[in-house]
Coordinates of C-alpha atoms and ligand atoms in Angstrom, one line a residue:
M1 CA -0.1 -0.1 0.1
K2 CA 3.0 2.1 0.1
N3 CA 2.2 4.3 -3.5
I4 CA -1.9 5.1 -2.2
G5 CA -3.3 7.4 -1.1
H6 CA -4.6 6.8 3.2
A7 CA -7.6 7.1 2.3
A8 CA -7.5 4.8 -0.8
A9 CA -5.1 2.1 1.7
I10 CA -8.8 2.3 4.3
C11 CA -11.3 1.6 1.4
L12 CA -9.2 -1.4 0.0
A13 CA -8.2 -2.6 3.6
T14 CA -11.8 -2.6 4.2
A15 CA -12.8 -4.3 1.0
L16 CA -10.1 -6.5 2.1
G17 CA -12.0 -7.8 5.5
A18 CA -11.3 -9.4 8.8
H19 CA -7.4 -9.5 7.5
A20 CA -7.0 -5.9 6.8
Y21 CA -6.7 -3.5 9.1
A22 CA -8.1 0.6 8.3
S23 CA -4.3 0.9 10.0
A24 CA -1.4 3.0 7.4
T25 CA 0.7 0.0 9.0
P26 CA 0.9 -3.2 10.1
M27 CA -0.2 -5.2 12.7
P28 CA 2.2 -5.8 15.3
H29 CA 3.9 -9.5 15.1
I30 CA 6.8 -11.0 15.3
E31 CA 10.1 -12.3 12.6
H32 CA 12.7 -14.2 12.5
K33 CA 16.0 -14.5 10.7
N34 CA 18.2 -16.7 10.4
G35 CA 17.5 -18.6 13.6
R36 CA 17.3 -14.8 15.3
H37 CA 13.6 -12.6 15.9
A38 CA 12.8 -9.2 16.2
L39 CA 9.6 -7.8 17.4
I40 CA 7.8 -5.4 15.0
V41 CA 5.8 -2.2 15.5
D42 CA 4.2 -0.2 13.1
G43 CA 6.3 -1.5 10.6
A44 CA 10.1 -1.5 12.6
P45 CA 12.2 -3.3 14.6
F46 CA 10.9 -2.8 18.5
T47 CA 12.8 -3.4 21.8
M48 CA 10.2 -3.1 24.4
L49 CA 11.4 -1.7 27.6
G50 CA 8.5 -3.1 29.4
V51 CA 7.5 -2.9 33.2
Q52 CA 4.6 -5.0 34.4
A53 CA 2.0 -3.5 37.1
H54 CA 0.7 -5.4 40.3
N55 CA -1.9 -7.9 39.6
S56 CA -4.7 -6.1 41.2
S57 CA -4.2 -2.5 39.1
N58 CA -6.5 -3.9 36.6
Y59 CA -8.7 -1.0 37.9
P60 CA -9.2 2.6 36.9
D61 CA -8.2 4.1 39.8
A62 CA -5.2 2.0 40.2
L63 CA -3.7 2.8 37.1
Q64 CA -3.5 6.5 39.1
Q65 CA -0.3 4.5 41.2
V66 CA 1.3 2.9 37.7
W67 CA 1.2 5.8 35.6
P68 CA 3.9 7.8 37.1
A69 CA 5.8 4.5 38.0
V70 CA 5.8 3.6 34.0
E71 CA 7.1 7.1 33.5
D72 CA 10.2 7.5 36.2
V73 CA 11.0 4.2 34.2
H74 CA 11.1 5.5 30.9
A75 CA 9.7 2.4 30.0
N76 CA 8.3 2.5 26.4
T77 CA 5.5 -0.9 27.6
L78 CA 3.0 -1.6 29.8
E79 CA 2.3 -5.1 30.9
I80 CA -0.8 -5.2 32.5
P81 CA -3.4 -7.8 33.5
V82 CA -7.1 -7.6 32.0
A83 CA -8.4 -10.4 34.0
W84 CA -11.4 -12.6 33.0
E85 CA -14.4 -12.1 36.3
Q86 CA -14.1 -8.3 35.6
I87 CA -14.8 -8.3 31.6
E88 CA -17.3 -10.5 32.0
P89 CA -19.4 -10.6 35.3
V90 CA -22.6 -11.8 34.5
E91 CA -22.1 -14.8 31.9
G92 CA -22.5 -13.1 28.4
T93 CA -22.7 -9.4 29.4
F94 CA -18.9 -7.7 28.9
D95 CA -17.7 -4.8 30.4
F96 CA -15.1 -3.3 28.7
S97 CA -14.9 0.3 30.0
Y98 CA -11.6 -0.7 32.3
V99 CA -9.9 -2.1 28.8
D100 CA -11.4 1.8 27.1
T101 CA -9.9 3.6 30.0
L102 CA -6.1 1.8 30.0
V103 CA -6.0 2.0 26.1
E104 CA -6.6 5.6 26.0
Q105 CA -4.3 6.4 29.0
A106 CA -2.1 4.3 27.4
R107 CA -1.8 7.0 24.5
T108 CA -1.7 9.8 26.7
H109 CA 1.4 8.6 28.1
G110 CA 3.2 7.4 24.6
V111 CA 3.4 3.7 26.0
R112 CA 2.3 0.5 24.0
L113 CA 1.0 -2.2 26.1
V114 CA 0.4 -5.8 26.6
L115 CA -2.5 -7.4 28.0
L116 CA -2.4 -10.2 30.1
W117 CA -5.2 -12.7 29.7
F118 CA -5.9 -13.6 33.5
G119 CA -8.6 -16.4 32.7
T120 CA -8.6 -20.0 33.2
W121 CA -5.7 -20.3 35.3
K122 CA -3.4 -17.4 37.0
N123 CA -0.4 -18.6 38.3
T124 CA -1.9 -22.3 38.2
H125 CA -5.5 -21.1 39.7
A126 CA -8.4 -19.7 39.3
Q127 CA -9.0 -17.1 41.0
Y128 CA -9.4 -14.4 38.0
T129 CA -12.4 -16.4 36.4
P130 CA -16.1 -14.7 36.9
E131 CA -17.7 -16.2 40.6
W132 CA -19.9 -17.6 38.4
V133 CA -16.9 -20.2 36.9
K134 CA -14.7 -20.8 40.3
F135 CA -18.0 -21.9 42.2
D136 CA -19.5 -24.5 39.6
N137 CA -17.5 -27.2 39.4
R138 CA -20.1 -29.1 37.5
R139 CA -19.8 -27.0 35.0
F140 CA -16.4 -26.2 35.1
P141 CA -14.7 -28.9 36.2
R142 CA -11.3 -29.1 38.9
M143 CA -8.7 -32.1 38.0
L144 CA -8.5 -35.0 40.4
D145 CA -6.4 -36.3 42.2
R146 CA -4.9 -40.0 41.8
N147 CA -7.7 -40.7 44.9
G148 CA -10.5 -39.0 43.1
K149 CA -10.0 -36.4 45.1
T150 CA -11.0 -32.4 44.0
I151 CA -8.2 -30.1 43.5
Y152 CA -7.5 -26.4 43.0
C153 CA -6.8 -26.3 39.6
L154 CA -9.5 -25.6 36.8
S155 CA -9.1 -29.3 34.8
P156 CA -8.1 -28.7 31.1
F157 CA -10.8 -31.2 29.8
G158 CA -12.9 -28.7 30.4
E159 CA -15.3 -28.6 27.5
E160 CA -17.4 -26.2 29.4
T161 CA -14.2 -24.0 30.7
L162 CA -12.2 -23.8 27.7
K163 CA -16.0 -22.7 25.8
A164 CA -16.5 -20.0 28.0
D165 CA -12.7 -18.5 28.3
K166 CA -12.5 -18.8 24.7
K167 CA -16.0 -17.2 24.3
A168 CA -14.4 -14.2 26.7
F169 CA -11.1 -13.6 24.8
V170 CA -12.7 -13.4 22.0
A171 CA -15.0 -11.1 22.8
L172 CA -12.1 -9.6 24.1
M173 CA -10.3 -9.3 21.0
T174 CA -13.0 -8.2 19.0
H175 CA -13.2 -5.3 21.1
L176 CA -9.5 -4.6 20.6
K177 CA -10.1 -4.8 17.1
T178 CA -12.6 -1.9 17.3
I179 CA -10.7 0.3 19.5
D180 CA -7.1 0.2 18.5
A181 CA -6.7 -1.9 15.1
D182 CA -5.7 1.6 13.8
R183 CA -3.2 2.7 16.2
H184 CA -1.5 -0.4 17.8
T185 CA -1.6 0.5 21.4
V186 CA -2.1 -2.9 22.4
I187 CA 1.1 -5.0 20.7
M188 CA 1.0 -7.9 22.3
V189 CA -1.0 -10.3 24.2
Q190 CA -0.1 -12.9 27.5
V191 CA -3.0 -16.0 27.2
E192 CA -3.4 -16.8 30.9
N193 CA -0.6 -17.0 33.1
E194 CA 2.2 -19.1 34.5
V195 CA -0.1 -22.2 34.0
G196 CA 1.1 -25.5 35.1
T197 CA -0.1 -27.3 38.3
Y198 CA 1.2 -27.4 41.8
G199 CA 1.8 -30.6 44.2
Q200 CA 0.3 -32.4 41.1
A201 CA 2.1 -33.5 37.9
R202 CA -1.5 -33.9 35.8
D203 CA -5.2 -34.1 36.2
Y204 CA -6.0 -38.3 36.9
G205 CA -9.8 -37.1 36.4
P206 CA -11.8 -39.9 33.6
K207 CA -11.0 -37.6 30.6
A208 CA -7.6 -37.3 31.3
Q209 CA -7.2 -41.2 32.4
A210 CA -8.7 -42.2 29.1
L211 CA -6.6 -40.0 26.9
F212 CA -3.3 -40.6 28.3
A213 CA -4.2 -44.4 27.5
Q214 CA -4.1 -43.4 24.2
K215 CA -1.1 -43.5 21.6
V216 CA 1.2 -40.2 22.2
P217 CA -0.5 -37.8 19.4
Q218 CA 2.8 -38.1 15.7
A219 CA 3.2 -34.6 16.0
V220 CA 4.4 -34.8 19.5
L221 CA 6.0 -37.9 19.1
A222 CA 8.8 -36.6 15.9
H223 CA 9.3 -33.1 17.8
K224 CA 9.1 -33.7 21.9
K225 CA 12.3 -36.8 23.0
S226 CA 12.4 -38.9 25.7
P227 CA 14.9 -38.2 27.7
V228 CA 15.2 -42.1 28.8
P229 CA 14.8 -44.8 26.5
G230 CA 11.1 -46.1 25.9
A231 CA 9.3 -46.7 23.3
A232 CA 9.3 -45.2 19.7
T233 CA 5.2 -45.4 19.5
G234 CA 2.7 -46.0 21.7
T235 CA 0.9 -44.5 25.2
W236 CA 2.2 -41.2 27.7
A237 CA 4.3 -44.0 30.0
Q238 CA 5.3 -46.1 26.9
V239 CA 7.0 -43.3 25.6
Y240 CA 8.2 -41.2 28.0
G241 CA 8.2 -43.5 30.7
P242 CA 9.0 -41.5 34.6
Y243 CA 8.6 -38.2 32.5
A244 CA 4.7 -38.8 31.3
D245 CA 2.6 -36.9 33.5
E246 CA 4.9 -33.7 32.7
Y247 CA 4.8 -34.1 29.5
F248 CA 0.6 -35.1 29.1
H249 CA -0.2 -32.3 31.3
A250 CA 2.0 -29.7 29.4
W251 CA 0.5 -31.1 25.7
A252 CA -3.0 -31.2 27.8
L253 CA -2.9 -27.6 29.1
A254 CA -0.7 -26.6 25.2
S255 CA -3.9 -27.8 23.7
Y256 CA -6.4 -26.1 25.7
I257 CA -4.0 -22.8 25.7
E258 CA -4.0 -23.2 21.7
E259 CA -7.9 -23.6 21.2
I260 CA -8.5 -19.7 23.0
A261 CA -5.0 -17.8 21.3
K262 CA -6.2 -19.6 17.6
A263 CA -9.9 -18.1 18.1
G264 CA -8.4 -14.3 19.9
R265 CA -6.2 -14.6 16.6
A266 CA -8.8 -15.4 14.4
V267 CA -10.3 -11.7 15.2
Y268 CA -7.8 -9.6 16.4
D269 CA -3.8 -11.4 14.8
L270 CA -2.0 -9.7 17.9
P271 CA 1.5 -11.3 19.0
M272 CA 1.1 -14.1 21.7
Y273 CA 2.8 -16.0 24.3
V274 CA 2.5 -17.5 27.9
N275 CA 5.0 -17.0 30.5
N276 CA 6.2 -19.8 32.7
A277 CA 7.5 -19.8 36.9
L278 CA 10.3 -21.5 35.6
R279 CA 12.4 -24.7 37.4
D280 CA 15.4 -24.9 38.4
P281 CA 18.2 -24.7 35.3
I282 CA 20.2 -26.0 36.4
E283 CA 19.6 -28.7 38.3
P284 CA 20.3 -32.4 36.6
M285 CA 17.3 -32.9 34.6
A286 CA 14.7 -35.7 35.8
P287 CA 11.5 -36.3 36.4
W288 CA 9.2 -34.2 37.9
H289 CA 8.8 -34.6 41.9
G290 CA 6.6 -31.5 43.3
N291 CA 9.7 -29.2 42.3
F292 CA 7.7 -26.5 40.4
N293 CA 4.4 -26.2 38.8
S294 CA 4.0 -29.2 36.2
G295 CA 2.7 -29.0 32.7
G296 CA 3.6 -25.0 32.5
P297 CA 5.6 -24.2 29.4
T298 CA 9.5 -25.1 31.6
Y299 CA 11.9 -25.3 29.2
D300 CA 12.0 -29.3 29.0
V301 CA 8.6 -28.6 27.4
I302 CA 9.0 -26.2 25.1
D303 CA 9.0 -28.7 22.3
I304 CA 5.4 -29.8 23.6
Y305 CA 4.3 -26.1 23.8
R306 CA 6.0 -25.1 20.0
T307 CA 4.4 -28.4 18.6
V308 CA 0.6 -28.1 19.5
A309 CA 0.0 -24.4 19.5
P310 CA 1.1 -22.3 16.7
H311 CA -0.6 -19.7 17.8
L312 CA 1.7 -19.0 20.5
D313 CA 4.7 -16.9 19.7
L314 CA 6.4 -18.1 22.0
A315 CA 7.1 -19.3 25.9
A316 CA 8.9 -17.5 28.0
P317 CA 10.5 -16.9 31.0
D318 CA 9.6 -15.0 34.2
I319 CA 12.9 -14.8 35.8
Y320 CA 13.0 -14.4 39.3
M321 CA 15.6 -16.8 39.9
T322 CA 18.7 -14.1 41.2
E323 CA 21.6 -15.9 40.9
S324 CA 24.0 -15.0 37.8
D325 CA 24.5 -18.7 36.4
K326 CA 20.8 -19.9 36.5
V327 CA 19.6 -16.6 34.5
T328 CA 22.2 -17.6 31.6
A329 CA 20.7 -20.6 31.7
N330 CA 17.4 -19.6 31.6
L331 CA 18.3 -16.9 28.7
D332 CA 19.8 -19.7 27.3
M333 CA 17.3 -22.5 27.2
F334 CA 14.2 -19.9 26.4
H335 CA 16.0 -18.3 23.1
R336 CA 16.2 -20.7 20.3
P337 CA 15.4 -20.4 16.8
D338 CA 11.9 -21.8 17.1
N339 CA 11.0 -19.4 20.7
P340 CA 12.3 -15.4 20.7
L341 CA 13.3 -14.6 24.2
L342 CA 11.1 -12.6 25.8
V343 CA 11.2 -11.7 29.7
P344 CA 7.8 -10.4 30.6
E345 CA 8.9 -11.1 34.2
M346 CA 11.7 -10.4 36.5
A347 CA 12.2 -8.9 40.0
N348 CA 12.4 -5.1 40.3
S349 CA 15.0 -5.6 43.2
A350 CA 18.3 -2.8 42.4
P351 CA 20.7 -6.1 42.0
T352 CA 18.8 -7.1 38.7
A353 CA 19.0 -4.2 37.2
R354 CA 22.1 -5.4 35.6
Y355 CA 20.8 -8.6 33.8
L356 CA 18.9 -6.0 31.8
Y357 CA 22.3 -5.8 29.6
Q358 CA 22.7 -9.1 29.5
M359 CA 19.2 -10.2 28.1
L360 CA 19.1 -7.2 25.6
G361 CA 22.2 -8.1 24.8
H362 CA 20.9 -11.2 23.7
G363 CA 18.0 -9.9 21.6
A364 CA 15.5 -10.3 23.9
L365 CA 12.4 -8.7 21.7
G366 CA 11.6 -7.2 25.3
V367 CA 12.0 -7.0 29.3
A368 CA 9.8 -5.9 32.2
P369 CA 10.5 -5.7 36.1
F370 CA 7.8 -7.0 37.6
G371 CA 5.8 -4.6 40.4
V372 CA 7.3 -1.7 38.6
D373 CA 4.0 0.4 39.9
Y374 CA 3.4 2.4 43.2
A375 CA 0.8 0.8 44.4
D376 CA 1.0 -0.6 48.1
Y377 CA 2.8 -3.5 47.5
T378 CA 5.8 -5.2 47.2
N379 CA 6.4 -8.8 46.3
F380 CA 9.7 -9.0 48.7
P381 CA 11.8 -11.0 49.0
L382 CA 11.0 -12.1 46.0
G383 CA 11.4 -8.5 44.3
S384 CA 12.2 -5.2 46.0
P385 CA 11.3 -3.9 49.8
L386 CA 10.1 -0.7 48.4
T387 CA 7.4 1.0 46.7
D388 CA 8.6 4.7 45.6
K389 CA 11.4 5.9 43.2
R390 CA 14.1 4.0 45.1
M391 CA 12.6 1.0 43.3
S392 CA 12.1 1.9 39.7
E393 CA 15.5 4.1 39.7
P394 CA 17.8 1.3 38.3
F395 CA 15.9 -0.1 36.2
A396 CA 15.4 4.1 34.9
K397 CA 18.7 4.5 34.3
V398 CA 19.7 2.1 32.0
F399 CA 16.5 1.8 30.0
A400 CA 17.0 6.1 30.2
A401 CA 20.4 4.4 27.9
F402 CA 18.4 2.6 25.5
R403 CA 15.1 4.4 24.7
P404 CA 16.7 6.4 22.4
M405 CA 17.8 3.6 20.8
E406 CA 14.8 1.2 20.9
R407 CA 14.0 0.8 17.2
L408 CA 17.9 0.6 16.7
W409 CA 18.8 -1.8 19.0
A410 CA 16.2 -4.1 18.1
S411 CA 17.4 -4.0 14.3
W412 CA 20.9 -4.4 15.1
A413 CA 19.5 -7.1 17.4
F414 CA 18.2 -9.0 14.2
D415 CA 20.9 -8.6 12.7
G416 CA 22.8 -10.6 15.7
R417 CA 25.2 -7.5 15.5
T418 CA 24.2 -7.1 20.1
H419 CA 25.5 -9.1 22.9
G420 CA 25.5 -8.6 26.4
V421 CA 26.9 -9.8 30.0
A422 CA 25.8 -9.1 33.7
E423 CA 28.6 -9.5 36.9
G424 CA 28.6 -12.8 37.5
D425 CA 28.1 -13.7 41.3
D426 CA 32.0 -14.7 41.3
R427 CA 32.6 -11.4 40.1
K428 CA 35.1 -12.6 37.6
P429 CA 36.0 -10.4 34.1
Q430 CA 34.6 -12.0 31.8
T431 CA 35.0 -11.5 27.4
I432 CA 32.7 -11.5 24.4
A433 CA 33.4 -12.3 20.9
L434 CA 32.9 -9.5 18.8
K435 CA 34.1 -10.6 14.8
N436 CA 37.1 -9.3 14.6
W437 CA 37.6 -7.7 18.2
K438 CA 37.2 -9.1 21.2
A439 CA 36.0 -7.2 24.7
T440 CA 37.1 -7.8 28.2
V441 CA 34.9 -6.7 30.7
S442 CA 35.9 -6.6 34.5
Y443 CA 34.3 -5.2 37.2
R444 CA 34.6 -3.4 40.8
L445 CA 38.1 -1.4 39.3
W446 CA 38.8 2.2 39.8
Q447 CA 38.4 4.4 36.4
L448 CA 42.0 5.1 36.5
G449 CA 44.8 2.1 37.0
D450 CA 45.5 -1.1 35.5
E451 CA 43.9 -4.4 37.2
Q452 CA 47.3 -5.4 39.6
W453 CA 48.0 -2.0 40.9
L454 CA 44.1 -1.5 41.7
A455 CA 44.6 -5.5 43.3
T456 CA 46.3 -3.6 46.4
V457 CA 44.1 -0.4 46.8
K458 CA 41.7 -2.1 49.4
E459 CA 38.6 0.7 49.1
K460 CA 36.3 -0.2 46.2
P461 CA 34.4 2.2 43.6
P462 CA 30.8 3.3 45.3
G463 CA 28.1 1.0 44.3
T464 CA 29.8 -2.0 43.7
E465 CA 29.5 -3.8 47.0
T466 CA 27.3 -6.3 45.5
P467 CA 27.6 -7.4 41.9
S468 CA 25.9 -4.3 40.0
G469 CA 27.6 -4.2 36.3
G470 CA 26.2 -4.6 32.8
V471 CA 27.1 -3.6 29.4
A472 CA 25.6 -4.4 26.1
I473 CA 28.0 -4.1 22.8
A474 CA 26.6 -3.5 19.4
Q475 CA 28.9 -4.2 16.9
I476 CA 27.8 -1.6 14.1
G477 CA 30.5 -1.9 11.8
D478 CA 34.1 -3.4 11.3
N479 CA 35.9 -1.9 13.7
E480 CA 33.1 0.0 14.7
F481 CA 30.6 -0.5 18.7
I482 CA 27.7 0.9 20.2
V483 CA 28.9 0.3 24.3
V484 CA 25.7 0.8 27.1
G485 CA 27.1 0.2 30.4
Q486 CA 27.2 0.9 34.1
H487 CA 29.7 -0.5 36.7
A488 CA 32.3 -1.8 34.4
R489 CA 35.3 -1.5 32.7
V490 CA 35.7 -2.9 28.9
K491 CA 38.7 -3.3 26.7
F492 CA 39.1 -4.2 23.5
D493 CA 41.6 -6.2 21.9
G494 CA 42.0 -7.9 17.9
A495 CA 40.6 -11.2 17.6
G496 CA 40.2 -13.2 13.8
T497 CA 42.2 -11.0 11.3
N498 CA 42.8 -8.8 13.7
A499 CA 44.5 -11.2 16.6
D500 CA 48.3 -10.3 17.6
K501 CA 48.1 -6.7 16.2
P502 CA 48.8 -3.6 18.1
S503 CA 45.4 -1.7 18.1
M504 CA 44.1 1.2 19.9
Y505 CA 41.3 3.7 20.2
G506 CA 40.0 5.8 16.9
R507 CA 37.0 7.4 18.6
V508 CA 35.8 7.1 21.8
E509 CA 32.5 9.2 21.7
E510 CA 29.8 9.5 24.7
G511 CA 26.5 10.6 23.5
H512 CA 23.5 9.4 22.3
F513 CA 21.2 9.2 19.6
D514 CA 18.3 11.5 18.0
A515 CA 14.8 10.8 18.0
A516 CA 15.8 10.4 14.0
G517 CA 18.2 7.9 15.2
R518 CA 20.6 10.3 14.5
W519 CA 24.0 9.7 16.6
V520 CA 24.4 13.0 19.0
M521 CA 28.0 13.8 20.3
E522 CA 28.6 14.8 23.4
R523 CA 32.0 14.6 24.1
N524 CA 35.0 12.4 22.9
W525 CA 36.8 10.1 25.5
N526 CA 41.0 10.8 26.0
G527 CA 43.5 10.7 28.0
D528 CA 42.9 9.4 31.3
Q529 CA 39.7 8.5 30.2
V530 CA 40.7 5.6 28.2
D531 CA 44.0 5.0 29.6
S532 CA 42.8 2.5 32.1
G533 CA 40.0 1.2 29.9
L534 CA 36.6 2.0 29.2
N535 CA 35.4 2.9 32.6
L536 CA 31.8 3.1 33.5
T537 CA 30.4 4.0 36.9
G538 CA 26.4 4.0 37.6
R539 CA 26.0 6.0 36.1
P540 CA 24.5 4.0 32.2
V541 CA 26.4 5.5 29.5
V542 CA 26.2 5.0 25.3
L543 CA 29.7 5.6 24.0
K544 CA 30.0 5.1 19.6
V545 CA 33.7 3.0 19.7
R546 CA 35.8 2.8 16.9
M547 CA 38.6 1.1 17.3
G548 CA 41.8 0.7 14.7
T549 CA 44.9 -1.4 14.4
Y550 CA 48.7 -0.2 13.4
Ligands
LIG601 C1 4.9 -14.3 38.7 C2 3.2 -14.3 38.4 O1 3.3 -14.4 36.9 C3 2.7 -12.9 38.8 O2 1.9 -12.2 38.2 C4 3.2 -12.4 40.1 O3 2.1 -13.1 40.9 C5 4.2 -12.7 40.7 N1 4.9 -14.0 40.2 C6 5.0 -12.5 42.2 O4 5.0 -11.2 43.2

């Protein structure tokens, strides 16, 4: 539609029917290239610098505590729930007044939205379903345990539950299309929240038992190998042995969510995803033994979700683990050629802010610390004990550095040019392999002095008492780099064709990108500012570095 006028485009869109929109820009969507991914918003790659509101902030009054935090942190996206109980308190009667207020206020604040559909399951519970669902166990059955006892979690085999959830979700997506198809304020939808079941591997109700005794569907067999030797085909137990219960439950949940996502996308085709309460990524793989919520999209069943639920773009890790080795393992496990990396939740505690560099360097479509919202609530010890600016500030500094690059960074990541590290709990230096260059990132060093000399100095730089460093690098040319970071020393050395060649900085410009994506230099670092490497303090900076050999 490039060469036709806007009005003509609208007419054409209308004539095209259900899959065309009265919008000049394409629908938000995810693109893939060479095993990498980009979230496309308004026709161009977009880095989601997001925050997630608290669970009960999904009401117009509560939004008043949300927007100041969104502003303070320089987020470009707010993730916030839309609860089934609030849009359909009476069966068949829908109320979208909150959604309307939310979308309107997001536009006023210049912020995009990711809506979290709290439907059948919220952290595995039925608590966000309307009361007419919650207490009608006959029509909306809960799962049964091995002894036939009803447990808390709604069954994924409840046909009426699926029908009712789907109907409400479709109503929501239809409404979004009506109010937002021309603006794309809402860029993504999460379907359900942290699904799975605690305390029990799967449903043991009659329907579940009958299906469990049937053969594993061919598509699942083709994509999910058993971690232990088992039959090539056959029942779940025959093929997957001790993993059968968990895998069967993952299949059941993914199939249910697929139905909802598919129906929603048929009316309004936004990207959709599921989020995951993580299992330990480091402990040796073992069958479920009560150690995580069974059936959720944990790293070991991503294959099942990707196979069974093609209308979900990805399974996303909610990273509340704070140990650096676990964060790294999770990023590696969820970032796959068939599964774009998105971190829709992470702890909002100050030490985790450093992981933003690692995540964004890793090519995440987006990040969102949870509970960046000034409601009178903290999810400490999971997140920060603070509920004011002191909580948002560590994230604000990082977002402020990236925000002017929200488009550029996403393009570089899509091209495979970005890298990122966060200071490890061992506080040791790390290296980043670049094309014909290598960056070494060290921590707890003053801005002047070599490593050996500084090792003899007792005092350490302020703000480095606990791990707090992070660096993200985009290689934007053969010898040119954008470096963003805090509390770290970065040094470049030749590698590959530059190995063993002496090198030096050509330029080390501190600056920022303007709205048109042009670099604006503020000053050039030289002398003391580069003699001991590029030393980044607690004030994140953006550097444009040119290296050369001689
Ligand atoms: C993860 C969930 O997805 C969130 O909704 C929230 O409950 C946090 N855990 C805990 O604050």
